[in-house]
mmCIF file of C-alpha atoms in Angstrom:
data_model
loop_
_atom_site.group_PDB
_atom_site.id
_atom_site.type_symbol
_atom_site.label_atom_id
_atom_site.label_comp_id
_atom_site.label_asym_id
_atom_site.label_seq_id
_atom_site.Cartn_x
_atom_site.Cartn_y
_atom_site.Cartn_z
ATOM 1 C CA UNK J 247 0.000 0.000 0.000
ATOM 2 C CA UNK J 248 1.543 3.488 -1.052
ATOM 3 C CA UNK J 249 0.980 6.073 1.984
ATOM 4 C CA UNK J 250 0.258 9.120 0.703
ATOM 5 C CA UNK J 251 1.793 12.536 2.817
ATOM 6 C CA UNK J 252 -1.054 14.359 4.821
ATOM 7 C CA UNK J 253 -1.704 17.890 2.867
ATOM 8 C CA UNK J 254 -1.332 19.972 5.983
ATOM 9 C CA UNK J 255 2.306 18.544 6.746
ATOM 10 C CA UNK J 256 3.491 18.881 3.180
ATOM 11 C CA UNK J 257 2.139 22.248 3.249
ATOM 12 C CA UNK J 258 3.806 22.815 6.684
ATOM 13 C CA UNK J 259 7.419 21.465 5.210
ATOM 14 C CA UNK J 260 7.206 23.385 1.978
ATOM 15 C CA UNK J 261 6.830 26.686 3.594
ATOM 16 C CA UNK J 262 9.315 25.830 5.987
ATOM 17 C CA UNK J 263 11.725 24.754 3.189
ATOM 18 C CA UNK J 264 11.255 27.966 1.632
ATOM 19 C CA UNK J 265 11.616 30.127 5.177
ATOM 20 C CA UNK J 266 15.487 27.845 5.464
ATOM 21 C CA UNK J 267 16.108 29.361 1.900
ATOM 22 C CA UNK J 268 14.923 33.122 3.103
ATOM 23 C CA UNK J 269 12.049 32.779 0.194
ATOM 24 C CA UNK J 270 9.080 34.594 2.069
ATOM 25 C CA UNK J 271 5.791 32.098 2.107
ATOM 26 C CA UNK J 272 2.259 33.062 3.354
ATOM 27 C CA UNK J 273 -0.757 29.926 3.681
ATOM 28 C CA UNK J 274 -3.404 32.324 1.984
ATOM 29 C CA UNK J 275 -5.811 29.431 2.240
ATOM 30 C CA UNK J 276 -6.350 26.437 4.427
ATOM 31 C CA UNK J 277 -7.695 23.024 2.595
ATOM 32 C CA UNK J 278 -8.575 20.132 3.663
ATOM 33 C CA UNK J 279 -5.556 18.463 6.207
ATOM 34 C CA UNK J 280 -5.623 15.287 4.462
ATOM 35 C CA UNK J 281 -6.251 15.221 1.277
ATOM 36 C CA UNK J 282 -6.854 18.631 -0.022
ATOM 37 C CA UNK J 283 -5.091 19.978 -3.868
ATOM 38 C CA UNK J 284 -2.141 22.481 -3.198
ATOM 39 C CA UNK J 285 -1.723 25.251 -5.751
ATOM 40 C CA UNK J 286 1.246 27.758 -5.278
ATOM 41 C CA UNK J 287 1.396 31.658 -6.286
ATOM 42 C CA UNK J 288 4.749 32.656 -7.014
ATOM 43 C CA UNK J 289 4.675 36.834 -6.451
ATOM 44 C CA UNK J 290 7.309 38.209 -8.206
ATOM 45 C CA UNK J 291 6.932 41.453 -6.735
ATOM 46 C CA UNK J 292 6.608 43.416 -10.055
ATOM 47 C CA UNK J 293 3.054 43.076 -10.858
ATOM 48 C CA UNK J 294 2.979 39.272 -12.089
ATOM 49 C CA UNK J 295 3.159 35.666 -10.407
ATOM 50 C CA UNK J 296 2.881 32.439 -12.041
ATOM 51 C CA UNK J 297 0.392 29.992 -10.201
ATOM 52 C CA UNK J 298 1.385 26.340 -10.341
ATOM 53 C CA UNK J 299 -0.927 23.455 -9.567
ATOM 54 C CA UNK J 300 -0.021 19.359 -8.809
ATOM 55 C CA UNK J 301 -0.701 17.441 -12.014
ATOM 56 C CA UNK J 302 -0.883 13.515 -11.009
ATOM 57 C CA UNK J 303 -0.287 10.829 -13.754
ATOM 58 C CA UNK J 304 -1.045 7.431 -13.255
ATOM 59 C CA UNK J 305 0.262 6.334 -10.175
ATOM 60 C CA UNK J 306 3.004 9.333 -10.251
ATOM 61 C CA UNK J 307 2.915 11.475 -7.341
ATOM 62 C CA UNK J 308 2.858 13.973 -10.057
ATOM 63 C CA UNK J 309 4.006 17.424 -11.384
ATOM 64 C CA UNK J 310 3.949 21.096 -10.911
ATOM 65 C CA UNK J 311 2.465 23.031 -14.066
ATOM 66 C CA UNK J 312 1.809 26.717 -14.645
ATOM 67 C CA UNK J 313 -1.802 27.397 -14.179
ATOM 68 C CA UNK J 314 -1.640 30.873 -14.850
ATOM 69 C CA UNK J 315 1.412 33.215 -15.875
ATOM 70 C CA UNK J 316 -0.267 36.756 -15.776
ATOM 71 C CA UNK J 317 -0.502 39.909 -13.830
ATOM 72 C CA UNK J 318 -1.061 39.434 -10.077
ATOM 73 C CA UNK J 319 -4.669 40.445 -10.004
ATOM 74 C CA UNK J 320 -5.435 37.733 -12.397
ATOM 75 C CA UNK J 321 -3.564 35.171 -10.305
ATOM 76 C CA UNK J 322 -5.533 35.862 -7.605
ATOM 77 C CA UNK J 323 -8.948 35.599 -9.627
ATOM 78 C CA UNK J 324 -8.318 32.557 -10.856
ATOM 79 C CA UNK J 325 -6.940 31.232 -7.256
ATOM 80 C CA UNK J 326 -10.092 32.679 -5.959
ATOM 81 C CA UNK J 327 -12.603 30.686 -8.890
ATOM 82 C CA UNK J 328 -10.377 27.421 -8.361
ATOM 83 C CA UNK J 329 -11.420 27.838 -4.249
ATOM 84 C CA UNK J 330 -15.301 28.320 -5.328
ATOM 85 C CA UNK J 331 -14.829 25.265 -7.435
ATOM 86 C CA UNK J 332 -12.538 23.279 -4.705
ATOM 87 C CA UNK J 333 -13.258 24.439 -0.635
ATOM 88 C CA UNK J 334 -10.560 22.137 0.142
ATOM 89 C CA UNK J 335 -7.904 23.703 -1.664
ATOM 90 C CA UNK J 336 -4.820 25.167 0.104
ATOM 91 C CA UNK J 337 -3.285 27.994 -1.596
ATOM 92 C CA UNK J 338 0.419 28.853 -0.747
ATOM 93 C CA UNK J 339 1.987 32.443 -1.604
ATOM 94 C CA UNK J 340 5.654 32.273 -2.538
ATOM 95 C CA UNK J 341 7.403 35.986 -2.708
ATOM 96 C CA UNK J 342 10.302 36.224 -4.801
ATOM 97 C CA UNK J 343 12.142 38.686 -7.130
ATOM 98 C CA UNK J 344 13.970 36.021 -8.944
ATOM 99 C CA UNK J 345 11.440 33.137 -8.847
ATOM 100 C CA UNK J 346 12.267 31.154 -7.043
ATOM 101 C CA UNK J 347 9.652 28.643 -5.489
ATOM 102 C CA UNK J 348 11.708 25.489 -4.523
ATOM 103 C CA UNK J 349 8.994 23.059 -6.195
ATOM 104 C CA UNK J 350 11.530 20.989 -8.004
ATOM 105 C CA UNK J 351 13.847 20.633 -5.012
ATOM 106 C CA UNK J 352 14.589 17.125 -3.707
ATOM 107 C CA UNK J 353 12.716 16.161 -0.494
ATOM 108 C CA UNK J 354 9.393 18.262 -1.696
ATOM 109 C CA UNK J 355 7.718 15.490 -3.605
ATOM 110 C CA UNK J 356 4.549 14.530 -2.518
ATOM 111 C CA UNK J 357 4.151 10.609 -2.394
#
């Protein structure tokens, strides 16, 4: 049987994976602790962010993909549709000049 990671503790060790690395991260939105979707804003502080969401294939714990790559306003309308649509989805707010969100990094993968 694979065991899958509880939401709220990946949550909890991505934004304290990006605190080690001095990348500021906000929980905008609380999901569901178990098994609620996680989609990141990444802020870059100059008017746009690119929203990722968790893409799962097959059995894959899956990958990150760009939802949206726009201004900031429209980041956060389409975060706030995808919450309307999903009440149990956690939103994470990643501020950072040069882009950095950490998703790829070793250790973050959700299984």
């Amino acid at each position: 049987m694979n065991a899958r990671l509880k939401t709220a503790i990946w949550v909890q060790a991505y934004i304290r994976r990006l605190q080690i690395a001095d990348i500021p991260a906000f929980l905008t939105a609380r999901g569901d602790d178990t098994a609620g979707a996680v989609m990141v804003k990444l802020n870059t502080l100059d008017g746009n962010a690119t929203v990722y969401q968790r893409v799962a294939f097959g059995g894959d714990a899956g990958t990150w993909q760009v939802l949206c790559d726009c201004e900031d306003r429209e980041a956060d309308m389409v975060l706030a549709r995808q919450r309307r649509n999903d009440p149990d989805l956690w939103v994470v707010e990643v501020e950072d000049r040069d882009g950095r969100h950490l998703l790829d990094a070793p250790g973050l993968e959700r299984g």
